[in-house]
Amino acid sequence: MALETLSPDWEFDRLDDGSQKIHAEVQLKNYGKFLEEYTSQLKRIEDALDDSVGDVWDFSLDPIALKLLPYEQSSLLELIKTENKAMYEHLGELLTILITLDEIIDNHATLKDHWTMYKRLLKSVHHNPSKFGIQEDKLKPFEKLLLKLECQLLDGMIFQACIEQQFDSLNGGVSVSKNSTFAEEFAHTLRTAFANVEAKLGEPSEIDQRDKYVGICGLFVLHFQIFRTVDKKFYKSLLDVCKKVPAITLTANIIWFADNFLIQKIPAAAKLLDKKSIHTVKTQRENFLQQRAQSLTKDMQSYYVFVSSWMTKMESILSKEQRTAKFSEDLSNRCNVFIQGFLYAYSLSTTIKTTMNLYMTMQKPMTKTSVKALCRLVELLKAIEHMFYRRSMVVADSVTHIIQHLQYQALHSISVAKKRVISDKKYSEQRLDVLSALVLAENTLNGPSTRQRRLIVSLALSVGTQMKTFKDEELFPLQLVLKKLDLISELTERVRAQCDCCFLYWHRAVFPIYLDDVYENAVDSARLHHLLDKLCKEIEKDLRLSVHTHLKLDDRNPFRVGMKDLAHFFFLNPIRFFNRFIDIKAYVTHYLDKTFYNLTTVALHDWATYSEMRNLATQRYGLSMTEAHLPSQTLEQGLDVLEIMRNIHVFVSRYLYNLNNQIFIERTSNNKHLNTINIRHIANSIRTHGTGIMNTTVNFTYQFLRKKFYIFSQFMYDEHIKSRLIKDIRFFREVKDQNDHKYPFERADKFNRGIRKLGITPDGQSYLDQFRQLISQIGNAMGYVRMIRSGGLHCCSSAIRQLDSVLSDLTRNFAEGTEYFKMLVDVFAPEFRSPKNMHLRNFYIIVPPLTLNFVEHSISCKEKLNKKNKSGAAFTDDGFAMGVAYILKLLDQYQEFDSLHWFQSVREKYVKEIRAVAKQQNVQSTNQDEKLLQTMNLTHKRLEVCLQEFELLYFSLSSARIFFRADKTAAEESQEKKEKEEESGKTSNGDLSNSTPAEPVVK
C-alpha cells in the first residue's frame, strides 16, 4: 500500500483552520517511504534465501546477454546446478548485510528515540482524530502496519526473522531439514571456506577474509537453525578466531563481536563450552587493545617506511616508459605494485577502524600518543589514495593492459588443460562437461573483465578443474592470476572503499589533539593544511616579540627555549578543499594586512611599529605585505563640541584643566596616549557646526552647574560641616589679633584630618576629598566656557581673513561673547547671596583646609608619574583654582578670604620649618650621622615641594580671580553699573535734542 495515495486523507497535523501542515505529516510520509522500500528489499533477500535453500541454486544469469553460443548456454545451465561453492559465498554476503543492519539499528539510539516519539504522536492522533481531520477507522490498519514494520525492521531481529523462515515445503515437496546429503554438503562447504579464510586472517595478504568470516558465522547459525545440529569442534574453531581478530568493523563505527553473536544466536552450543573459555575470549580482547596501544607507535613507524617505499616505487615505475622488449615484465611489476598499495590500504584501514572503534565501544581512554599514532596512520591511508588519484591517468591506462595480460595468462593455462582433455580419447559425459566448462571459461575471458564474466569463469573452472585436468603446479598459478584479475578489475573501487575515512566522524574528538601536534612539529607542515587561524596568530605573535625585543618580554634564546620555523607552511602549494582552493601564504598575508591596518587606525602613533613588522614578515617568511598608507599622526579635530556638550558631566570628571595653556588633558586612558582638547579643536568644531553652538553650550553648562550647586549647598548645610565652620570662624575672630590677622595653618590641618572621622568611601576618600572634586568639576565647567569663548575668537579671526560677509553674523554672536563669565555670575549670585542661603556664607573659612587637601592630592598625583603603575597620575588640575575663584565671586567673599591671609600664613610656616631643618642639617653634618642626615634631606625636600605646590596654587587662584574681577565687591559693581546706565541715558537724550526737525512736504 503506497503512502502517496493516502496522503490527502492522512492529514494528521492540519490546524483547525486547515491553513498549515506542521512537520509531523512530512516526517510521516518520509518515514513511510523509507520503511516501505526497506521492507521490500528485505523481502527480496528473504525470497532469494528461501529459493536458494529450497532449490539449492537460483541465480539469474542471462546467457544471451553474455553472447554465448547455444551449446555453451546449455553447458552453463548444467554447470550452475552442479557447483554450489559460489552460492554459499554469496549467501554469506547476504546474511552479512542483514547482520550489519541489525547492528546499526541496535547502536542507533536516536532512531529508537525518534520512533518512540513518532508512536507517541500517533497516540495523540488516536485520542482526538477529529482535531487532525482523519477518520478513526483508518487509524487501526495504519497502526497494524507500523507494528509490522517495527517487528520486521526496528526490533533488531532482521537476521533472526530471515533464518527462522519455514524452508520445508508444507505440501509434501522438498524437506530441507531432513536432507542429510544437503546437510553434509552445507557443513563441508562451511569447513572448507573457514579453512581458507582462517589461514589468511591477520596476514599481510588479507583482502576480504574478515567479511567472509562474518558470512561464515551467519551461515553456521543458518545451518543450526535448519538442521538443529552443532559441530562442537567447528563451533570452538569459530570462537578461537576471536583471539586473533577480537572485533570486526562492519561499517563506519559499527563493530561486531563474533563470540557475542554466536553465543546469542546458538545458546545451546554455548552451554557446551565452559565459562572459562568464554571469559578468556573477552580477556583476550582487552589484552589485544592494551598490546595494540603499546605497539601503535612502532607499527606507525613501520607502516611509514613501507608506504614511503611503495610510493617511491610507484612513482618510479609509472614514470618510466614501457619497454617493448620487456612489456610483459613491466606489466607484471605494475600489477604487483598496484596490489601491494591496495594491501597496505586494507591493512591500515583495518588497524585504524578496529582500534578506534574498540576504544569507543569498550569505553577505554585513549592516550595522546595513541591518538597521534592513529592519526598518522590515517595520513598514510589518505597518502595511498592520493597517490592513486594523482597518477590516475597512468593507472587507468596500465590497468587495461594488465587485465589483458592476466587474461592472456589464464587463457594460456586453460588452453593447456583443454588440450590435455581433448588428447584423451576416452570420452564420457563427465569429461564432456569438463571440456564444455573450459571452453566456456575461455570464451568468457575473451572480453571485458566485468564482475558477471569473472563469476562465470569461477563457476566454469570449479567444474573444469575436476578429473585432474590441471596439474598441481599449474592450478595454483591459475588461481593466483584469477585473484589478481579480480583485484585489478575493481582496483579503483576497492582503493576508494578502503581509504574512505567517513568513520572518523564518530571519532572527531581526537582532531584537536592531532592538530596541536601537527602545529607543534611545523617542520613536517605538509602533513596537514587546516591550521590557518592558529598559524596566523602565532606568526603575529612572533613578529610582535621580535620587534619588541628591547622590552625583554620573553626569553627568546633558541638554545634555551628551542626554535620553531613556521616558514615551512608557506612553501605549500594551494590546497583543494571541496570546491575551494586555500592558499596558506595568501591567507596569512591577508590576515596580517587586515590586523595591522585596523590596529594602526586605532593607534596611529604605532604606525612605525607595524611598518617594521611588515618588513620583518617579508624578510623572515617571504610574505608580500601591503602598505597601509595611513597618516602618521592625528588630525586637528579632537572631541566634538556637541559630544562634550551632551556629556558635560562625564567630560568635567574625566578631563583636567590647565589654566595657562588653555588645554584639557584626559585623566586616565586604556590606550598608550591621553586625549587633549585645545582651542584649535574647539575652533574646528565651531567651524563645523556654526557659531550658534556657543550659546547652546553655555546653556548646557548652566544646567550642569545648577545640579552641582545643589550638591554644594547640601554639603555646606550639613550639621557636622556647618558647626565646624562656625567654630573656626569664631576661633579666627578671637585669635586674629594675636596671629597678625593670619589664619593658623594648624587649624586648617586639624580640619582636614578631623573630617576623615566622619567616614570614608570604599576607595579611601573623605568627604573633603569629594567636596574638592565637586569644586574642581565646577571649575572645569568654567574653564570649558572660557575655552569656548577663546575657540570662537580663533574661529572668528580665521573667518575674517577669508570672508567679510560673515562679519555681521560674528558680531551678533559675539556681542555678549566676553560676558559669558559675567552671565554665569549674575544668574547664580542673587541666590547665593540671599538670606535663605546664609549657610553658604561660611565657604571662605573652608578654603584653607580645601587647599591643604588639594596640595596633598596634587603631590600624590605627580609622584605617580615616576612610578611604573601610573594609575591616577596627573601634573595639572587648575579646575580647583577656577572653581574656588568662581564660588568666592558668587558669594562676594573675596575680602573675607583675603582677610585670612592664608597663603602668607602657609609660606611663613614652611619657610620657618625649612630654616629649622637646614639648621639641624648643619649641626648633624658635624656629627656625621649619615642616616639622620639622609632623613633630614628628605624632610627638607618634602617641605620645599609642599611650599612650591602652595605657591603654584596661589598663582593659579590669583589668575582665576582676574576673570571674575576680584578687585571689586558686589556693591562697587552695582554702583558702576548704575553710573553707566545714567551716562547712556544722558547720551541718548542729547542726541534727540540735537536732531533737526523735518522739512515740510512740498505739494
PDB file of C-alpha atoms in Angstrom, residues 23-267:
ATOM      1  CA  HIS A  23       6.366  18.921  10.411  1.00  0.00           C
ATOM      2  CA  ALA A  24       4.896  15.654  11.645  1.00  0.00           C
ATOM      3  CA  GLU A  25       2.983  14.930   8.416  1.00  0.00           C
ATOM      4  CA  VAL A  26       6.072  15.418   6.268  1.00  0.00           C
ATOM      5  CA  GLN A  27       8.017  13.227   8.668  1.00  0.00           C
ATOM      6  CA  LEU A  28       5.294  10.605   8.482  1.00  0.00           C
ATOM      7  CA  LYS A  29       5.410  10.460   4.675  1.00  0.00           C
ATOM      8  CA  ASN A  30       9.216  10.313   4.535  1.00  0.00           C
ATOM      9  CA  TYR A  31       9.286   7.627   7.201  1.00  0.00           C
ATOM     10  CA  GLY A  32       6.661   5.664   5.291  1.00  0.00           C
ATOM     11  CA  LYS A  33       8.600   5.783   2.015  1.00  0.00           C
ATOM     12  CA  PHE A  34      11.808   4.715   3.724  1.00  0.00           C
ATOM     13  CA  LEU A  35      10.227   1.832   5.612  1.00  0.00           C
ATOM     14  CA  GLU A  36       8.310   0.624   2.570  1.00  0.00           C
ATOM     15  CA  GLU A  37      11.431   0.497   0.369  1.00  0.00           C
ATOM     16  CA  TYR A  38      13.408  -1.048   3.208  1.00  0.00           C
ATOM     17  CA  THR A  39      10.811  -3.785   3.756  1.00  0.00           C
ATOM     18  CA  SER A  40      10.533  -4.621   0.060  1.00  0.00           C
ATOM     19  CA  GLN A  41      14.316  -5.038  -0.243  1.00  0.00           C
ATOM     20  CA  LEU A  42      14.433  -7.307   2.805  1.00  0.00           C
ATOM     21  CA  LYS A  43      11.550  -9.299   1.364  1.00  0.00           C
ATOM     22  CA  ARG A  44      13.500  -9.880  -1.849  1.00  0.00           C
ATOM     23  CA  ILE A  45      16.512 -11.037   0.221  1.00  0.00           C
ATOM     24  CA  GLU A  46      14.328 -13.464   2.170  1.00  0.00           C
ATOM     25  CA  ASP A  47      12.754 -14.805  -1.009  1.00  0.00           C
ATOM     26  CA  ALA A  48      16.190 -15.338  -2.570  1.00  0.00           C
ATOM     27  CA  LEU A  49      17.345 -17.127   0.567  1.00  0.00           C
ATOM     28  CA  ASP A  50      14.244 -19.302   0.631  1.00  0.00           C
ATOM     29  CA  ASP A  51      14.604 -20.272  -3.012  1.00  0.00           C
ATOM     30  CA  SER A  52      18.336 -20.895  -2.764  1.00  0.00           C
ATOM     31  CA  VAL A  53      17.974 -23.192   0.214  1.00  0.00           C
ATOM     32  CA  GLY A  54      14.919 -24.976  -1.150  1.00  0.00           C
ATOM     33  CA  ASP A  55      16.094 -25.358  -4.738  1.00  0.00           C
ATOM     34  CA  VAL A  56      19.826 -25.492  -3.973  1.00  0.00           C
ATOM     35  CA  TRP A  57      20.537 -22.782  -6.539  1.00  0.00           C
ATOM     36  CA  ASP A  58      18.621 -19.910  -8.023  1.00  0.00           C
ATOM     37  CA  PHE A  59      20.870 -17.388  -9.651  1.00  0.00           C
ATOM     38  CA  SER A  60      19.698 -15.268 -12.561  1.00  0.00           C
ATOM     39  CA  LEU A  61      22.297 -15.201 -15.320  1.00  0.00           C
ATOM     40  CA  ASP A  62      21.276 -14.253 -18.803  1.00  0.00           C
ATOM     41  CA  PRO A  63      23.298 -16.341 -21.308  1.00  0.00           C
ATOM     42  CA  ILE A  64      22.047 -14.255 -24.192  1.00  0.00           C
ATOM     43  CA  ALA A  65      23.376 -11.099 -22.559  1.00  0.00           C
ATOM     44  CA  LEU A  66      26.766 -12.820 -22.291  1.00  0.00           C
ATOM     45  CA  LYS A  67      26.689 -13.523 -26.067  1.00  0.00           C
ATOM     46  CA  LEU A  68      27.418 -17.233 -25.664  1.00  0.00           C
ATOM     47  CA  LEU A  69      26.881 -19.927 -28.287  1.00  0.00           C
ATOM     48  CA  PRO A  70      23.831 -22.251 -27.913  1.00  0.00           C
ATOM     49  CA  TYR A  71      25.809 -25.322 -26.823  1.00  0.00           C
ATOM     50  CA  GLU A  72      27.674 -23.123 -24.334  1.00  0.00           C
ATOM     51  CA  GLN A  73      24.371 -21.907 -22.920  1.00  0.00           C
ATOM     52  CA  SER A  74      23.200 -25.411 -22.116  1.00  0.00           C
ATOM     53  CA  SER A  75      26.542 -26.180 -20.509  1.00  0.00           C
ATOM     54  CA  LEU A  76      26.272 -23.116 -18.345  1.00  0.00           C
ATOM     55  CA  LEU A  77      22.847 -24.074 -17.047  1.00  0.00           C
ATOM     56  CA  GLU A  78      24.007 -27.574 -16.231  1.00  0.00           C
ATOM     57  CA  LEU A  79      27.114 -26.131 -14.613  1.00  0.00           C
ATOM     58  CA  ILE A  80      25.145 -23.848 -12.301  1.00  0.00           C
ATOM     59  CA  LYS A  81      23.256 -26.863 -10.923  1.00  0.00           C
ATOM     60  CA  THR A  82      26.409 -28.796 -10.105  1.00  0.00           C
ATOM     61  CA  GLU A  83      28.619 -26.285  -8.271  1.00  0.00           C
ATOM     62  CA  ASN A  84      27.403 -24.639  -5.066  1.00  0.00           C
ATOM     63  CA  LYS A  85      30.576 -23.069  -3.577  1.00  0.00           C
ATOM     64  CA  ALA A  86      29.939 -19.612  -5.052  1.00  0.00           C
ATOM     65  CA  MET A  87      26.292 -19.811  -3.984  1.00  0.00           C
ATOM     66  CA  TYR A  88      27.289 -20.262  -0.345  1.00  0.00           C
ATOM     67  CA  GLU A  89      29.732 -17.387  -0.630  1.00  0.00           C
ATOM     68  CA  HIS A  90      27.067 -15.019  -1.956  1.00  0.00           C
ATOM     69  CA  LEU A  91      24.555 -16.302   0.575  1.00  0.00           C
ATOM     70  CA  GLY A  92      27.076 -15.402   3.280  1.00  0.00           C
ATOM     71  CA  GLU A  93      27.315 -11.879   1.842  1.00  0.00           C
ATOM     72  CA  LEU A  94      23.511 -11.533   2.057  1.00  0.00           C
ATOM     73  CA  LEU A  95      23.499 -12.662   5.692  1.00  0.00           C
ATOM     74  CA  THR A  96      26.340 -10.230   6.429  1.00  0.00           C
ATOM     75  CA  ILE A  97      24.133  -7.409   5.161  1.00  0.00           C
ATOM     76  CA  LEU A  98      21.307  -8.464   7.484  1.00  0.00           C
ATOM     77  CA  ILE A  99      23.688  -8.742  10.450  1.00  0.00           C
ATOM     78  CA  THR A 100      25.026  -5.263   9.648  1.00  0.00           C
ATOM     79  CA  LEU A 101      21.502  -3.805   9.550  1.00  0.00           C
ATOM     80  CA  ASP A 102      20.715  -5.344  12.925  1.00  0.00           C
ATOM     81  CA  GLU A 103      23.881  -3.913  14.448  1.00  0.00           C
ATOM     82  CA  ILE A 104      23.237  -0.437  13.002  1.00  0.00           C
ATOM     83  CA  ILE A 105      19.723  -0.311  14.439  1.00  0.00           C
ATOM     84  CA  ASP A 106      20.908  -1.708  17.762  1.00  0.00           C
ATOM     85  CA  ASN A 107      23.575   1.019  18.044  1.00  0.00           C
ATOM     86  CA  HIS A 108      21.341   3.839  16.793  1.00  0.00           C
ATOM     87  CA  ALA A 109      19.811   5.283  19.969  1.00  0.00           C
ATOM     88  CA  THR A 110      18.491   8.361  18.151  1.00  0.00           C
ATOM     89  CA  LEU A 111      16.482   6.244  15.718  1.00  0.00           C
ATOM     90  CA  LYS A 112      14.872   4.381  18.615  1.00  0.00           C
ATOM     91  CA  ASP A 113      14.047   7.598  20.459  1.00  0.00           C
ATOM     92  CA  HIS A 114      12.501   9.170  17.365  1.00  0.00           C
ATOM     93  CA  TRP A 115      10.491   6.040  16.653  1.00  0.00           C
ATOM     94  CA  THR A 116       9.108   6.173  20.201  1.00  0.00           C
ATOM     95  CA  MET A 117       8.212   9.854  19.732  1.00  0.00           C
ATOM     96  CA  TYR A 118       6.562   9.011  16.417  1.00  0.00           C
ATOM     97  CA  LYS A 119       4.374   6.354  18.049  1.00  0.00           C
ATOM     98  CA  ARG A 120       3.508   8.809  20.801  1.00  0.00           C
ATOM     99  CA  LEU A 121       2.400  11.274  18.120  1.00  0.00           C
ATOM    100  CA  LEU A 122       0.085   8.634  16.642  1.00  0.00           C
ATOM    101  CA  LYS A 123      -1.418   8.020  20.079  1.00  0.00           C
ATOM    102  CA  SER A 124      -2.295  11.703  20.357  1.00  0.00           C
ATOM    103  CA  VAL A 125      -3.941  11.423  16.935  1.00  0.00           C
ATOM    104  CA  HIS A 126      -5.811   8.332  18.088  1.00  0.00           C
ATOM    105  CA  HIS A 127      -7.235  10.143  21.134  1.00  0.00           C
ATOM    106  CA  ASN A 128      -8.561  13.039  19.082  1.00  0.00           C
ATOM    107  CA  PRO A 129      -8.895  12.125  15.354  1.00  0.00           C
ATOM    108  CA  SER A 130     -11.311  14.957  14.586  1.00  0.00           C
ATOM    109  CA  LYS A 131      -8.756  17.575  15.549  1.00  0.00           C
ATOM    110  CA  PHE A 132      -6.448  16.259  12.823  1.00  0.00           C
ATOM    111  CA  GLY A 133      -9.201  15.762  10.293  1.00  0.00           C
ATOM    112  CA  ILE A 134      -8.863  11.981   9.994  1.00  0.00           C
ATOM    113  CA  GLN A 135     -11.322   9.111  10.175  1.00  0.00           C
ATOM    114  CA  GLU A 136     -10.898   6.789  13.131  1.00  0.00           C
ATOM    115  CA  ASP A 137     -11.402   3.605  11.095  1.00  0.00           C
ATOM    116  CA  LYS A 138      -8.243   4.375   9.112  1.00  0.00           C
ATOM    117  CA  LEU A 139      -6.063   4.525  12.185  1.00  0.00           C
ATOM    118  CA  LYS A 140      -6.181   0.869  13.181  1.00  0.00           C
ATOM    119  CA  PRO A 141      -4.916  -0.503   9.836  1.00  0.00           C
ATOM    120  CA  PHE A 142      -2.170   2.065   9.893  1.00  0.00           C
ATOM    121  CA  GLU A 143      -1.185   1.118  13.437  1.00  0.00           C
ATOM    122  CA  LYS A 144      -1.042  -2.528  12.405  1.00  0.00           C
ATOM    123  CA  LEU A 145       1.199  -1.572   9.508  1.00  0.00           C
ATOM    124  CA  LEU A 146       3.531   0.309  11.870  1.00  0.00           C
ATOM    125  CA  LEU A 147       3.584  -2.631  14.273  1.00  0.00           C
ATOM    126  CA  LYS A 148       4.530  -4.934  11.414  1.00  0.00           C
ATOM    127  CA  LEU A 149       7.301  -2.593  10.316  1.00  0.00           C
ATOM    128  CA  GLU A 150       8.603  -2.363  13.865  1.00  0.00           C
ATOM    129  CA  CYS A 151       8.733  -6.125  14.199  1.00  0.00           C
ATOM    130  CA  GLN A 152      10.452  -6.561  10.853  1.00  0.00           C
ATOM    131  CA  LEU A 153      12.947  -3.715  10.994  1.00  0.00           C
ATOM    132  CA  LEU A 154      13.362  -1.882  14.276  1.00  0.00           C
ATOM    133  CA  ASP A 155      13.479  -4.678  16.837  1.00  0.00           C
ATOM    134  CA  GLY A 156      16.950  -5.737  15.689  1.00  0.00           C
ATOM    135  CA  MET A 157      15.604  -9.113  14.535  1.00  0.00           C
ATOM    136  CA  ILE A 158      16.046  -8.837  10.757  1.00  0.00           C
ATOM    137  CA  PHE A 159      18.642 -11.638  10.608  1.00  0.00           C
ATOM    138  CA  GLN A 160      16.746 -13.788  13.072  1.00  0.00           C
ATOM    139  CA  ALA A 161      13.467 -13.422  11.182  1.00  0.00           C
ATOM    140  CA  CYS A 162      15.224 -14.351   7.953  1.00  0.00           C
ATOM    141  CA  ILE A 163      16.793 -17.592   9.208  1.00  0.00           C
ATOM    142  CA  GLU A 164      13.667 -18.645  11.115  1.00  0.00           C
ATOM    143  CA  GLN A 165      11.605 -18.930   7.917  1.00  0.00           C
ATOM    144  CA  GLN A 166       9.834 -22.161   7.027  1.00  0.00           C
ATOM    145  CA  PHE A 167      12.130 -23.805   4.474  1.00  0.00           C
ATOM    146  CA  ASP A 168      10.347 -27.189   4.306  1.00  0.00           C
ATOM    147  CA  SER A 169       7.557 -27.409   1.762  1.00  0.00           C
ATOM    148  CA  LEU A 170       4.226 -27.901   3.525  1.00  0.00           C
ATOM    149  CA  ASN A 171       2.581 -29.633   0.549  1.00  0.00           C
ATOM    150  CA  GLY A 172       4.762 -32.724   0.578  1.00  0.00           C
ATOM    151  CA  GLY A 173       7.529 -31.237  -1.529  1.00  0.00           C
ATOM    152  CA  VAL A 174      11.187 -30.939  -0.653  1.00  0.00           C
ATOM    153  CA  SER A 175      12.025 -31.487   3.003  1.00  0.00           C
ATOM    154  CA  VAL A 176      15.132 -29.385   3.563  1.00  0.00           C
ATOM    155  CA  SER A 177      15.707 -30.110   7.272  1.00  0.00           C
ATOM    156  CA  LYS A 178      15.746 -33.875   6.718  1.00  0.00           C
ATOM    157  CA  ASN A 179      18.022 -33.845   3.676  1.00  0.00           C
ATOM    158  CA  SER A 180      21.174 -35.438   5.077  1.00  0.00           C
ATOM    159  CA  THR A 181      23.105 -35.036   1.801  1.00  0.00           C
ATOM    160  CA  PHE A 182      22.416 -31.315   1.740  1.00  0.00           C
ATOM    161  CA  ALA A 183      23.322 -31.023   5.429  1.00  0.00           C
ATOM    162  CA  GLU A 184      26.617 -32.802   4.863  1.00  0.00           C
ATOM    163  CA  GLU A 185      27.413 -30.695   1.797  1.00  0.00           C
ATOM    164  CA  PHE A 186      26.478 -27.488   3.699  1.00  0.00           C
ATOM    165  CA  ALA A 187      28.749 -28.410   6.621  1.00  0.00           C
ATOM    166  CA  HIS A 188      31.609 -29.485   4.333  1.00  0.00           C
ATOM    167  CA  THR A 189      31.419 -26.232   2.372  1.00  0.00           C
ATOM    168  CA  LEU A 190      31.465 -24.208   5.617  1.00  0.00           C
ATOM    169  CA  ARG A 191      34.522 -26.053   6.909  1.00  0.00           C
ATOM    170  CA  THR A 192      36.342 -25.649   3.592  1.00  0.00           C
ATOM    171  CA  ALA A 193      35.513 -21.940   3.363  1.00  0.00           C
ATOM    172  CA  PHE A 194      36.521 -21.391   7.002  1.00  0.00           C
ATOM    173  CA  ALA A 195      39.842 -23.167   6.482  1.00  0.00           C
ATOM    174  CA  ASN A 196      40.636 -20.852   3.533  1.00  0.00           C
ATOM    175  CA  VAL A 197      39.579 -17.730   5.481  1.00  0.00           C
ATOM    176  CA  GLU A 198      41.331 -18.605   8.740  1.00  0.00           C
ATOM    177  CA  ALA A 199      44.658 -19.105   7.008  1.00  0.00           C
ATOM    178  CA  LYS A 200      44.614 -15.545   5.662  1.00  0.00           C
ATOM    179  CA  LEU A 201      43.155 -13.701   8.693  1.00  0.00           C
ATOM    180  CA  GLY A 202      45.659 -11.259  10.176  1.00  0.00           C
ATOM    181  CA  GLU A 203      48.201 -11.922   7.398  1.00  0.00           C
ATOM    182  CA  PRO A 204      49.700  -9.147   5.211  1.00  0.00           C
ATOM    183  CA  SER A 205      47.956 -10.654   2.153  1.00  0.00           C
ATOM    184  CA  GLU A 206      44.479 -10.425   3.754  1.00  0.00           C
ATOM    185  CA  ILE A 207      41.933  -8.860   1.409  1.00  0.00           C
ATOM    186  CA  ASP A 208      38.316  -9.524   2.400  1.00  0.00           C
ATOM    187  CA  GLN A 209      38.591 -12.523   4.716  1.00  0.00           C
ATOM    188  CA  ARG A 210      37.045 -10.656   7.669  1.00  0.00           C
ATOM    189  CA  ASP A 211      33.844 -10.011   5.752  1.00  0.00           C
ATOM    190  CA  LYS A 212      33.780 -13.658   4.662  1.00  0.00           C
ATOM    191  CA  TYR A 213      34.248 -14.745   8.274  1.00  0.00           C
ATOM    192  CA  VAL A 214      31.109 -12.777   9.249  1.00  0.00           C
ATOM    193  CA  GLY A 215      29.244 -14.553   6.439  1.00  0.00           C
ATOM    194  CA  ILE A 216      30.528 -17.956   7.604  1.00  0.00           C
ATOM    195  CA  CYS A 217      29.260 -17.227  11.136  1.00  0.00           C
ATOM    196  CA  GLY A 218      25.881 -16.274   9.651  1.00  0.00           C
ATOM    197  CA  LEU A 219      25.793 -19.472   7.564  1.00  0.00           C
ATOM    198  CA  PHE A 220      26.733 -21.531  10.631  1.00  0.00           C
ATOM    199  CA  VAL A 221      23.765 -20.085  12.536  1.00  0.00           C
ATOM    200  CA  LEU A 222      21.544 -20.780   9.491  1.00  0.00           C
ATOM    201  CA  HIS A 223      22.820 -24.381   9.393  1.00  0.00           C
ATOM    202  CA  PHE A 224      21.953 -24.804  13.071  1.00  0.00           C
ATOM    203  CA  GLN A 225      18.531 -23.222  12.547  1.00  0.00           C
ATOM    204  CA  ILE A 226      17.694 -25.665   9.714  1.00  0.00           C
ATOM    205  CA  PHE A 227      19.246 -28.924  10.921  1.00  0.00           C
ATOM    206  CA  ARG A 228      19.411 -28.311  14.705  1.00  0.00           C
ATOM    207  CA  THR A 229      22.863 -29.918  14.962  1.00  0.00           C
ATOM    208  CA  VAL A 230      26.057 -28.317  16.217  1.00  0.00           C
ATOM    209  CA  ASP A 231      29.597 -29.334  15.341  1.00  0.00           C
ATOM    210  CA  LYS A 232      31.222 -28.518  18.691  1.00  0.00           C
ATOM    211  CA  LYS A 233      34.728 -28.649  17.244  1.00  0.00           C
ATOM    212  CA  PHE A 234      33.838 -26.286  14.409  1.00  0.00           C
ATOM    213  CA  TYR A 235      31.990 -24.011  16.838  1.00  0.00           C
ATOM    214  CA  LYS A 236      35.101 -23.812  19.008  1.00  0.00           C
ATOM    215  CA  SER A 237      37.247 -23.104  15.940  1.00  0.00           C
ATOM    216  CA  LEU A 238      34.971 -20.164  15.058  1.00  0.00           C
ATOM    217  CA  LEU A 239      35.367 -18.789  18.593  1.00  0.00           C
ATOM    218  CA  ASP A 240      39.139 -19.277  18.541  1.00  0.00           C
ATOM    219  CA  VAL A 241      39.356 -16.778  15.695  1.00  0.00           C
ATOM    220  CA  CYS A 242      38.350 -14.090  18.225  1.00  0.00           C
ATOM    221  CA  LYS A 243      41.772 -14.450  19.827  1.00  0.00           C
ATOM    222  CA  LYS A 244      43.383 -13.391  16.565  1.00  0.00           C
ATOM    223  CA  VAL A 245      40.637 -10.997  15.414  1.00  0.00           C
ATOM    224  CA  PRO A 246      38.793  -9.759  18.556  1.00  0.00           C
ATOM    225  CA  ALA A 247      36.418  -7.488  16.646  1.00  0.00           C
ATOM    226  CA  ILE A 248      35.352  -6.746  13.085  1.00  0.00           C
ATOM    227  CA  THR A 249      34.140  -3.367  11.814  1.00  0.00           C
ATOM    228  CA  LEU A 250      31.047  -3.909   9.701  1.00  0.00           C
ATOM    229  CA  THR A 251      30.648  -0.278   8.632  1.00  0.00           C
ATOM    230  CA  ALA A 252      31.680   3.130   9.992  1.00  0.00           C
ATOM    231  CA  ASN A 253      31.589   2.911  13.812  1.00  0.00           C
ATOM    232  CA  ILE A 254      29.595  -0.354  13.931  1.00  0.00           C
ATOM    233  CA  ILE A 255      31.782  -3.055  15.435  1.00  0.00           C
ATOM    234  CA  TRP A 256      30.850  -6.749  15.630  1.00  0.00           C
ATOM    235  CA  PHE A 257      31.959  -9.355  18.162  1.00  0.00           C
ATOM    236  CA  ALA A 258      31.757 -12.926  16.844  1.00  0.00           C
ATOM    237  CA  ASP A 259      31.677 -14.502  20.321  1.00  0.00           C
ATOM    238  CA  ASN A 260      28.648 -12.425  21.410  1.00  0.00           C
ATOM    239  CA  PHE A 261      26.889 -13.199  18.138  1.00  0.00           C
ATOM    240  CA  LEU A 262      27.430 -16.978  18.294  1.00  0.00           C
ATOM    241  CA  ILE A 263      26.553 -17.238  21.985  1.00  0.00           C
ATOM    242  CA  GLN A 264      23.381 -15.206  21.476  1.00  0.00           C
ATOM    243  CA  LYS A 265      22.196 -16.948  18.318  1.00  0.00           C
ATOM    244  CA  ILE A 266      23.134 -20.512  19.356  1.00  0.00           C
ATOM    245  CA  PRO A 267      22.630 -20.638  23.125  1.00  0.00           C
TER     246      PRO A 267
END
